[in-house]
Amino acid sequence: MGSFKTSVFILVLHLLEGALSNSLIQLNNNGYEGIVVAIDPDVPEDEALIQQIKDMVTQASPYLFKATEKRFYFKNVAILIPAKWKTKPEYVRPKLETYKNADVLVVKDSPLGNDNPYTEQIGNCGEKGERMYFTPDFLAGKKLPEYGPQGRSFVHEWAHLRWGVFDEYNNDEKFYTSKGKIKATMCSGAITGKNVITKCQGGSCITKACRPDKGTGMYEKECEFVPNKQQTEKASIMFSQSINSVVEFCTEKNHNKEAPNKQNKKCNLRSTWEVISDSEDFKKTTPMTAQPPSPTFSLLQIGQRIVCLVLDKSGSMASGDRINRLNQAGKLFLLQTIEQGSWVGMVTFDSAAYVRSELLQIQSSSDRDVLIKSLPTTASGGTSICSGLRSAFTVIRRKYPTDGSEIVLLTDGEDNTISGCFNEVRQSGAIIHTVALGPSAAKELEELSKMTGGLQTYASDQIQNNGLIDAFGALSSGNGALSQRSIQLESKGLTLQNTQWMNGTVIVDSTVGNDTLFLITWTTQSPEILLLDPSGKKQDGFLVDAQSKMAYLQIPGTAKVGTWNYSLKASSQTLTLTVTSRPSSTTVPPITVTSKMNKDTGKFPNPMVVYANIRQGAMPILRASVTALIESVDGKTVSLELLDNGAGADATKNDGVYSRYFTAYDTNGRYSLKIRALGGINAARQMVIPQQSGSMYMPGWITNGEVKWNPPRPETSKHDLRGKQVCFTRTSSGGSFVASNVPVAPISDVFPPCQITDLKATIQENTFIHLTWTAPGDDYDHGRAHKYIIRINEDILELRDKFDDSLQVNTTDLIPKDANFEEIFVFEPKNITFENGTDLFIAIQAVDDVSLKSEISNIARVSLFIPPQTPTEPPQPSVPCPDISINSTIPGVHILKIMWKWIGELQLAVGLN
């Protein structure tokens, strides 16, 4: 675990819990505003770093402006400075800016142990990325030979983040064959350079031209394309921004559609400029006539957490036991979720607002008890949400400005006057988290979260789903240290009939265990409670709150690692169990689960995508069992198994982001998302990060005909590829979304199979083509498709644009499997030329039982190479070796070194010329 202790942990100290973030960026008159750059708290204090961030963005702005044909520039940027750095008069308190919604993170090291700038992308072509990453050494200009000027890399990453384009190089497939010729994977093809390789022997290294393997026709794996230092080609930024002449993105005219890179695979052979031109940003702007101003910067320093609970106690809260459920969820928040040292106030409201507690700093359990006693216990009156918000602003302003403060607003009632305080909310600088309880909560409620960057959640009246407690449990700090953050290990409920038991287990893994809380609620009377620790010892001492119908037990010290068993016995009532804990170490990162939907609104029949990101520090957790529970406003719950297989909704295989399409719309209105993740015997921590979307590392440059190698990129293969077994349980609230246009049941089949995105093709015995892919479903990635249509073409564009006219392969014997199983199909090309040097392109379309067709798959390619026959040489007569004497004045080893160096120089001269 030693390698985890610092370099990995910095990535998540404040940040990874919100890795699936909602950006504050807005485009205003061609200028991007609201960009948040956050410096990780583990980065050593260095004022020069702030200036380096400013210099990078300032340098990037005119480069972006030119690259986008005078359409975009960077207008203003907020820099988040860690709380432990020295305070300065020019540092002000953030408003809506938090580590959770930061667009750019400055971290001590990247996950791969190098300084490679990269962007986290979990979506598909044209979908915004999550976050950009840079290191201090990169910002300080220590990596200029490898990555070029920092501002250029910032624009490369910005294109990933904002417009969802992908890299045009491929570290795993640096070369490909086209019409029998080997070409470098790049865009555009007009960039000049040499394909070279370094060979070392006996302490000496030589650089020579790459030679094709006689058996495969391809270069060795170590071969590199090294560009000339001086170029004239202007494209493309997504290949390598470090080439001096490159100032443009590839367009439809100069885009290399054959290159096996992620841009072609993800974006259906479209150029980066075509994707950018199709973005909302592009559609709502026109080129500027004047030069844009330089970016402006604001310096923000994180301070103490300030939270005011604004809780509905109107008459409707008396139904469905809601006021009591509010008490239970509020107690969990005050006992466990809110971090030590935070300031908390409380306001309740009906048709008016009432201050229940001024801001109180939580420094001890007695402070928490004072606030718990302020929770409302009775319900009556109307609903005036704005009154509650205004009162909360007043409470906060008595001690602090409202900038950067947080309000947790819970309501179950309708209020058509809520828009009356929208302007006050915007001007306050406060972040508002909303909790909609029940089916009738104000429809405009989510607008408050959207305009302030807060979390939006929904809890139904289905008590067994534990939605209200989950919503409050999700309200951990966006800026607080991860080592102090509450992590939910379990959340479940059950309605029992007669006399029954609710049995189960909870795994306390080694990354958590501090401040562990077991919380049990009931609806009529206290159940029998049996809790056994991993050694089988019974745990007594539950504190019973009969009025609020809950009991809880705080495990002293650090809870034992292992499986905890619980049994709850009751009759004719609903029980819930919630288990939370905090990290066991300040240096070893905990396993975290963050989740979200791809959008906060779903419009039928467009599918939604569910994401769950599972990490320990920077390392993804693989082979976990991950289930999404999506509950509609009608109380219907759909269970989805999420997958990390690189197919269907999942963008990248084995990256720790588990995904799935959601199509099971039930009704219009709110839906809540909850994730359950279980790491068992098959789960492992992946020690190698999949290739990220990032700036290209340039291996070297050719200057005056001579190859000048850059320092070798740090090896990632030194990590333990086998990973390590991980056992854990986690639950996570993914917030809520709102569905519209859902027709009245029964709903007809309107969902086609999803696009196949992982089609691969190889040649067997120089005759047969072997295809593999992941099966889609009948409805996106659910069920089973009815049939496949496979077509081939010698022209890649004709296959894409005229798929129905391309040659169809006989698939009579190909019966589709259930979604997400591997498909294998072997066929011999008929009625098409297939000889040495032939390039064939293959694509698939899936069809469901009502003839709805998927999008055409990614296009796979095979190139036929038949090794030349080696003529049989007649045997040579043996010649006796002459006697060789070595003069003692010139050692024999030295002579061999001279000969080796001379041969190498001769090979290089011949190869490069």
PDB file of N, CA and C in Angstrom, residues 725-796:
ATOM      1  N   GLN A 725      -7.115  -8.070  -4.537  1.00  0.00           N
ATOM      2  CA  GLN A 725      -8.504  -8.353  -4.203  1.00  0.00           C
ATOM      3  C   GLN A 725      -9.065  -7.265  -3.299  1.00  0.00           C
ATOM      4  N   VAL A 726     -10.289  -6.866  -3.561  1.00  0.00           N
ATOM      5  CA  VAL A 726     -10.939  -5.814  -2.789  1.00  0.00           C
ATOM      6  C   VAL A 726     -12.334  -6.288  -2.406  1.00  0.00           C
ATOM      7  N   CYS A 727     -12.649  -6.275  -1.120  1.00  0.00           N
ATOM      8  CA  CYS A 727     -13.996  -6.602  -0.652  1.00  0.00           C
ATOM      9  C   CYS A 727     -14.574  -5.370   0.038  1.00  0.00           C
ATOM     10  N   PHE A 728     -15.742  -4.943  -0.376  1.00  0.00           N
ATOM     11  CA  PHE A 728     -16.324  -3.731   0.197  1.00  0.00           C
ATOM     12  C   PHE A 728     -17.813  -3.685  -0.124  1.00  0.00           C
ATOM     13  N   THR A 729     -18.553  -2.855   0.612  1.00  0.00           N
ATOM     14  CA  THR A 729     -19.931  -2.499   0.263  1.00  0.00           C
ATOM     15  C   THR A 729     -20.040  -0.985   0.294  1.00  0.00           C
ATOM     16  N   ARG A 730     -20.796  -0.440  -0.656  1.00  0.00           N
ATOM     17  CA  ARG A 730     -21.034   1.001  -0.714  1.00  0.00           C
ATOM     18  C   ARG A 730     -22.431   1.251  -1.281  1.00  0.00           C
ATOM     19  N   THR A 731     -23.046   2.326  -0.822  1.00  0.00           N
ATOM     20  CA  THR A 731     -24.241   2.852  -1.488  1.00  0.00           C
ATOM     21  C   THR A 731     -23.996   4.322  -1.754  1.00  0.00           C
ATOM     22  N   SER A 732     -24.644   4.836  -2.777  1.00  0.00           N
ATOM     23  CA  SER A 732     -24.423   6.227  -3.168  1.00  0.00           C
ATOM     24  C   SER A 732     -25.689   6.788  -3.790  1.00  0.00           C
ATOM     25  N   SER A 733     -26.063   7.997  -3.385  1.00  0.00           N
ATOM     26  CA  SER A 733     -27.182   8.689  -4.025  1.00  0.00           C
ATOM     27  C   SER A 733     -26.670   9.436  -5.241  1.00  0.00           C
ATOM     28  N   GLY A 734     -27.322   9.205  -6.371  1.00  0.00           N
ATOM     29  CA  GLY A 734     -26.945   9.890  -7.598  1.00  0.00           C
ATOM     30  C   GLY A 734     -27.840  11.060  -7.920  1.00  0.00           C
ATOM     31  N   GLY A 735     -28.580  11.548  -6.905  1.00  0.00           N
ATOM     32  CA  GLY A 735     -29.455  12.679  -7.148  1.00  0.00           C
ATOM     33  C   GLY A 735     -30.731  12.271  -7.862  1.00  0.00           C
ATOM     34  N   SER A 736     -31.302  13.218  -8.591  1.00  0.00           N
ATOM     35  CA  SER A 736     -32.580  12.956  -9.252  1.00  0.00           C
ATOM     36  C   SER A 736     -32.603  13.577 -10.630  1.00  0.00           C
ATOM     37  N   PHE A 737     -33.558  13.145 -11.435  1.00  0.00           N
ATOM     38  CA  PHE A 737     -33.805  13.762 -12.741  1.00  0.00           C
ATOM     39  C   PHE A 737     -35.302  13.797 -12.973  1.00  0.00           C
ATOM     40  N   VAL A 738     -35.707  14.572 -13.971  1.00  0.00           N
ATOM     41  CA  VAL A 738     -37.129  14.757 -14.267  1.00  0.00           C
ATOM     42  C   VAL A 738     -37.407  14.271 -15.684  1.00  0.00           C
ATOM     43  N   ALA A 739     -38.420  13.419 -15.843  1.00  0.00           N
ATOM     44  CA  ALA A 739     -38.796  12.886 -17.151  1.00  0.00           C
ATOM     45  C   ALA A 739     -40.040  13.586 -17.673  1.00  0.00           C
ATOM     46  N   SER A 740     -40.103  13.718 -19.001  1.00  0.00           N
ATOM     47  CA  SER A 740     -41.277  14.337 -19.634  1.00  0.00           C
ATOM     48  C   SER A 740     -41.607  13.597 -20.922  1.00  0.00           C
ATOM     49  N   ASN A 741     -42.803  13.865 -21.456  1.00  0.00           N
ATOM     50  CA  ASN A 741     -43.280  13.277 -22.714  1.00  0.00           C
ATOM     51  C   ASN A 741     -43.471  11.764 -22.654  1.00  0.00           C
ATOM     52  N   VAL A 742     -43.573  11.224 -21.445  1.00  0.00           N
ATOM     53  CA  VAL A 742     -43.780   9.779 -21.328  1.00  0.00           C
ATOM     54  C   VAL A 742     -45.244   9.469 -21.631  1.00  0.00           C
ATOM     55  N   PRO A 743     -45.528   8.600 -22.614  1.00  0.00           N
ATOM     56  CA  PRO A 743     -46.919   8.306 -22.958  1.00  0.00           C
ATOM     57  C   PRO A 743     -47.581   7.423 -21.902  1.00  0.00           C
ATOM     58  N   VAL A 744     -48.884   7.379 -21.971  1.00  0.00           N
ATOM     59  CA  VAL A 744     -49.637   6.528 -21.058  1.00  0.00           C
ATOM     60  C   VAL A 744     -49.429   5.067 -21.452  1.00  0.00           C
ATOM     61  N   ALA A 745     -49.280   4.202 -20.472  1.00  0.00           N
ATOM     62  CA  ALA A 745     -49.074   2.774 -20.729  1.00  0.00           C
ATOM     63  C   ALA A 745     -50.292   2.188 -21.453  1.00  0.00           C
ATOM     64  N   PRO A 746     -50.119   1.157 -22.259  1.00  0.00           N
ATOM     65  CA  PRO A 746     -48.852   0.475 -22.547  1.00  0.00           C
ATOM     66  C   PRO A 746     -47.995   1.271 -23.549  1.00  0.00           C
ATOM     67  N   ILE A 747     -46.670   1.285 -23.306  1.00  0.00           N
ATOM     68  CA  ILE A 747     -45.746   2.030 -24.149  1.00  0.00           C
ATOM     69  C   ILE A 747     -45.218   1.102 -25.238  1.00  0.00           C
ATOM     70  N   SER A 748     -45.355   1.522 -26.490  1.00  0.00           N
ATOM     71  CA  SER A 748     -44.914   0.682 -27.609  1.00  0.00           C
ATOM     72  C   SER A 748     -43.384   0.648 -27.670  1.00  0.00           C
ATOM     73  N   ASP A 749     -42.853  -0.312 -28.435  1.00  0.00           N
ATOM     74  CA  ASP A 749     -41.406  -0.479 -28.575  1.00  0.00           C
ATOM     75  C   ASP A 749     -40.868   0.613 -29.499  1.00  0.00           C
ATOM     76  N   VAL A 750     -40.191   1.586 -28.927  1.00  0.00           N
ATOM     77  CA  VAL A 750     -39.625   2.679 -29.725  1.00  0.00           C
ATOM     78  C   VAL A 750     -38.109   2.739 -29.582  1.00  0.00           C
ATOM     79  N   PHE A 751     -37.533   1.792 -28.834  1.00  0.00           N
ATOM     80  CA  PHE A 751     -36.094   1.839 -28.580  1.00  0.00           C
ATOM     81  C   PHE A 751     -35.378   0.820 -29.457  1.00  0.00           C
ATOM     82  N   PRO A 752     -34.442   1.255 -30.294  1.00  0.00           N
ATOM     83  CA  PRO A 752     -33.672   0.326 -31.127  1.00  0.00           C
ATOM     84  C   PRO A 752     -32.535  -0.299 -30.334  1.00  0.00           C
ATOM     85  N   PRO A 753     -31.856  -1.278 -30.891  1.00  0.00           N
ATOM     86  CA  PRO A 753     -30.623  -1.760 -30.255  1.00  0.00           C
ATOM     87  C   PRO A 753     -29.585  -0.639 -30.206  1.00  0.00           C
ATOM     88  N   CYS A 754     -28.700  -0.700 -29.232  1.00  0.00           N
ATOM     89  CA  CYS A 754     -27.662   0.332 -29.154  1.00  0.00           C
ATOM     90  C   CYS A 754     -26.588   0.072 -30.205  1.00  0.00           C
ATOM     91  N   GLN A 755     -25.809   1.087 -30.461  1.00  0.00           N
ATOM     92  CA  GLN A 755     -24.711   0.970 -31.419  1.00  0.00           C
ATOM     93  C   GLN A 755     -23.627   0.033 -30.877  1.00  0.00           C
ATOM     94  N   ILE A 756     -23.097  -0.804 -31.747  1.00  0.00           N
ATOM     95  CA  ILE A 756     -21.936  -1.633 -31.406  1.00  0.00           C
ATOM     96  C   ILE A 756     -20.698  -0.751 -31.533  1.00  0.00           C
ATOM     97  N   THR A 757     -19.915  -0.673 -30.474  1.00  0.00           N
ATOM     98  CA  THR A 757     -18.774   0.261 -30.477  1.00  0.00           C
ATOM     99  C   THR A 757     -17.426  -0.440 -30.327  1.00  0.00           C
ATOM    100  N   ASP A 758     -17.421  -1.746 -30.187  1.00  0.00           N
ATOM    101  CA  ASP A 758     -16.154  -2.452 -29.950  1.00  0.00           C
ATOM    102  C   ASP A 758     -15.899  -3.560 -30.975  1.00  0.00           C
ATOM    103  N   LEU A 759     -16.365  -3.354 -32.207  1.00  0.00           N
ATOM    104  CA  LEU A 759     -16.133  -4.333 -33.261  1.00  0.00           C
ATOM    105  C   LEU A 759     -14.642  -4.418 -33.573  1.00  0.00           C
ATOM    106  N   LYS A 760     -14.117  -5.649 -33.596  1.00  0.00           N
ATOM    107  CA  LYS A 760     -12.715  -5.888 -33.944  1.00  0.00           C
ATOM    108  C   LYS A 760     -12.671  -6.960 -35.014  1.00  0.00           C
ATOM    109  N   ALA A 761     -11.670  -6.863 -35.886  1.00  0.00           N
ATOM    110  CA  ALA A 761     -11.536  -7.819 -36.987  1.00  0.00           C
ATOM    111  C   ALA A 761     -10.082  -8.232 -37.144  1.00  0.00           C
ATOM    112  N   THR A 762      -9.874  -9.530 -37.376  1.00  0.00           N
ATOM    113  CA  THR A 762      -8.549 -10.060 -37.679  1.00  0.00           C
ATOM    114  C   THR A 762      -8.671 -11.045 -38.832  1.00  0.00           C
ATOM    115  N   ILE A 763      -7.527 -11.357 -39.422  1.00  0.00           N
ATOM    116  CA  ILE A 763      -7.503 -12.315 -40.539  1.00  0.00           C
ATOM    117  C   ILE A 763      -6.935 -13.635 -40.047  1.00  0.00           C
ATOM    118  N   GLN A 764      -7.588 -14.720 -40.454  1.00  0.00           N
ATOM    119  CA  GLN A 764      -7.118 -16.059 -40.111  1.00  0.00           C
ATOM    120  C   GLN A 764      -6.774 -16.808 -41.386  1.00  0.00           C
ATOM    121  N   GLU A 765      -5.583 -17.400 -41.407  1.00  0.00           N
ATOM    122  CA  GLU A 765      -5.140 -18.251 -42.511  1.00  0.00           C
ATOM    123  C   GLU A 765      -5.187 -17.523 -43.854  1.00  0.00           C
ATOM    124  N   ASN A 766      -5.019 -16.191 -43.811  1.00  0.00           N
ATOM    125  CA  ASN A 766      -4.997 -15.378 -45.037  1.00  0.00           C
ATOM    126  C   ASN A 766      -6.273 -15.499 -45.864  1.00  0.00           C
ATOM    127  N   THR A 767      -7.333 -16.003 -45.238  1.00  0.00           N
ATOM    128  CA  THR A 767      -8.571 -16.242 -45.993  1.00  0.00           C
ATOM    129  C   THR A 767      -9.802 -15.776 -45.234  1.00  0.00           C
ATOM    130  N   PHE A 768      -9.895 -16.124 -43.988  1.00  0.00           N
ATOM    131  CA  PHE A 768     -11.103 -15.873 -43.212  1.00  0.00           C
ATOM    132  C   PHE A 768     -10.962 -14.602 -42.367  1.00  0.00           C
ATOM    133  N   ILE A 769     -12.083 -13.929 -42.179  1.00  0.00           N
ATOM    134  CA  ILE A 769     -12.130 -12.742 -41.322  1.00  0.00           C
ATOM    135  C   ILE A 769     -12.834 -13.118 -40.021  1.00  0.00           C
ATOM    136  N   HIS A 770     -12.180 -12.847 -38.917  1.00  0.00           N
ATOM    137  CA  HIS A 770     -12.663 -13.211 -37.585  1.00  0.00           C
ATOM    138  C   HIS A 770     -13.145 -11.934 -36.895  1.00  0.00           C
ATOM    139  N   LEU A 771     -14.427 -11.869 -36.565  1.00  0.00           N
ATOM    140  CA  LEU A 771     -15.017 -10.688 -35.937  1.00  0.00           C
ATOM    141  C   LEU A 771     -15.381 -10.981 -34.483  1.00  0.00           C
ATOM    142  N   THR A 772     -15.190 -10.004 -33.639  1.00  0.00           N
ATOM    143  CA  THR A 772     -15.690 -10.070 -32.256  1.00  0.00           C
ATOM    144  C   THR A 772     -16.339  -8.740 -31.906  1.00  0.00           C
ATOM    145  N   TRP A 773     -17.380  -8.793 -31.083  1.00  0.00           N
ATOM    146  CA  TRP A 773     -18.021  -7.589 -30.585  1.00  0.00           C
ATOM    147  C   TRP A 773     -18.912  -7.958 -29.398  1.00  0.00           C
ATOM    148  N   THR A 774     -19.380  -6.957 -28.697  1.00  0.00           N
ATOM    149  CA  THR A 774     -20.302  -7.179 -27.578  1.00  0.00           C
ATOM    150  C   THR A 774     -21.730  -7.040 -28.084  1.00  0.00           C
ATOM    151  N   ALA A 775     -22.557  -8.014 -27.755  1.00  0.00           N
ATOM    152  CA  ALA A 775     -23.931  -8.033 -28.251  1.00  0.00           C
ATOM    153  C   ALA A 775     -24.722  -6.845 -27.701  1.00  0.00           C
ATOM    154  N   PRO A 776     -25.429  -6.108 -28.550  1.00  0.00           N
ATOM    155  CA  PRO A 776     -26.385  -5.107 -28.069  1.00  0.00           C
ATOM    156  C   PRO A 776     -27.672  -5.798 -27.650  1.00  0.00           C
ATOM    157  N   GLY A 777     -28.671  -5.019 -27.285  1.00  0.00           N
ATOM    158  CA  GLY A 777     -29.942  -5.614 -26.875  1.00  0.00           C
ATOM    159  C   GLY A 777     -31.055  -5.315 -27.853  1.00  0.00           C
ATOM    160  N   ASP A 778     -32.248  -5.666 -27.456  1.00  0.00           N
ATOM    161  CA  ASP A 778     -33.441  -5.314 -28.222  1.00  0.00           C
ATOM    162  C   ASP A 778     -33.743  -3.827 -28.030  1.00  0.00           C
ATOM    163  N   ASP A 779     -33.655  -3.373 -26.775  1.00  0.00           N
ATOM    164  CA  ASP A 779     -33.812  -1.955 -26.442  1.00  0.00           C
ATOM    165  C   ASP A 779     -32.467  -1.460 -25.905  1.00  0.00           C
ATOM    166  N   TYR A 780     -31.699  -0.819 -26.778  1.00  0.00           N
ATOM    167  CA  TYR A 780     -30.342  -0.377 -26.442  1.00  0.00           C
ATOM    168  C   TYR A 780     -29.528  -1.549 -25.904  1.00  0.00           C
ATOM    169  N   ASP A 781     -29.133  -1.549 -24.621  1.00  0.00           N
ATOM    170  CA  ASP A 781     -28.318  -2.662 -24.135  1.00  0.00           C
ATOM    171  C   ASP A 781     -29.103  -3.586 -23.206  1.00  0.00           C
ATOM    172  N   HIS A 782     -30.399  -3.729 -23.461  1.00  0.00           N
ATOM    173  CA  HIS A 782     -31.265  -4.635 -22.693  1.00  0.00           C
ATOM    174  C   HIS A 782     -31.936  -5.627 -23.649  1.00  0.00           C
ATOM    175  N   GLY A 783     -32.025  -6.863 -23.224  1.00  0.00           N
ATOM    176  CA  GLY A 783     -32.716  -7.868 -24.026  1.00  0.00           C
ATOM    177  C   GLY A 783     -31.812  -8.486 -25.075  1.00  0.00           C
ATOM    178  N   ARG A 784     -32.409  -8.843 -26.205  1.00  0.00           N
ATOM    179  CA  ARG A 784     -31.660  -9.534 -27.263  1.00  0.00           C
ATOM    180  C   ARG A 784     -32.103  -9.011 -28.620  1.00  0.00           C
ATOM    181  N   ALA A 785     -31.142  -8.662 -29.458  1.00  0.00           N
ATOM    182  CA  ALA A 785     -31.456  -8.217 -30.812  1.00  0.00           C
ATOM    183  C   ALA A 785     -32.018  -9.375 -31.636  1.00  0.00           C
ATOM    184  N   HIS A 786     -32.684  -9.038 -32.706  1.00  0.00           N
ATOM    185  CA  HIS A 786     -33.308 -10.066 -33.554  1.00  0.00           C
ATOM    186  C   HIS A 786     -32.332 -10.612 -34.588  1.00  0.00           C
ATOM    187  N   LYS A 787     -31.531  -9.728 -35.191  1.00  0.00           N
ATOM    188  CA  LYS A 787     -30.571 -10.187 -36.205  1.00  0.00           C
ATOM    189  C   LYS A 787     -29.494  -9.122 -36.401  1.00  0.00           C
ATOM    190  N   TYR A 788     -28.453  -9.512 -37.148  1.00  0.00           N
ATOM    191  CA  TYR A 788     -27.362  -8.604 -37.486  1.00  0.00           C
ATOM    192  C   TYR A 788     -27.261  -8.451 -38.999  1.00  0.00           C
ATOM    193  N   ILE A 789     -26.903  -7.268 -39.422  1.00  0.00           N
ATOM    194  CA  ILE A 789     -26.564  -7.011 -40.821  1.00  0.00           C
ATOM    195  C   ILE A 789     -25.088  -6.635 -40.854  1.00  0.00           C
ATOM    196  N   ILE A 790     -24.278  -7.434 -41.553  1.00  0.00           N
ATOM    197  CA  ILE A 790     -22.838  -7.176 -41.670  1.00  0.00           C
ATOM    198  C   ILE A 790     -22.527  -6.847 -43.121  1.00  0.00           C
ATOM    199  N   ARG A 791     -21.842  -5.755 -43.319  1.00  0.00           N
ATOM    200  CA  ARG A 791     -21.478  -5.351 -44.682  1.00  0.00           C
ATOM    201  C   ARG A 791     -19.994  -5.008 -44.745  1.00  0.00           C
ATOM    202  N   ILE A 792     -19.425  -5.188 -45.945  1.00  0.00           N
ATOM    203  CA  ILE A 792     -18.010  -4.901 -46.162  1.00  0.00           C
ATOM    204  C   ILE A 792     -17.845  -4.022 -47.388  1.00  0.00           C
ATOM    205  N   ASN A 793     -16.715  -3.314 -47.413  1.00  0.00           N
ATOM    206  CA  ASN A 793     -16.436  -2.422 -48.537  1.00  0.00           C
ATOM    207  C   ASN A 793     -14.935  -2.164 -48.567  1.00  0.00           C
ATOM    208  N   GLU A 794     -14.414  -1.918 -49.754  1.00  0.00           N
ATOM    209  CA  GLU A 794     -12.998  -1.560 -49.873  1.00  0.00           C
ATOM    210  C   GLU A 794     -12.775  -0.079 -49.622  1.00  0.00           C
ATOM    211  N   ASP A 795     -13.835   0.698 -49.555  1.00  0.00           N
ATOM    212  CA  ASP A 795     -13.739   2.143 -49.319  1.00  0.00           C
ATOM    213  C   ASP A 795     -14.419   2.464 -47.995  1.00  0.00           C
ATOM    214  N   ILE A 796     -13.680   3.042 -47.062  1.00  0.00           N
ATOM    215  CA  ILE A 796     -14.200   3.271 -45.714  1.00  0.00           C
ATOM    216  C   ILE A 796     -15.348   4.273 -45.706  1.00  0.00           C
TER     217      ILE A 796
END
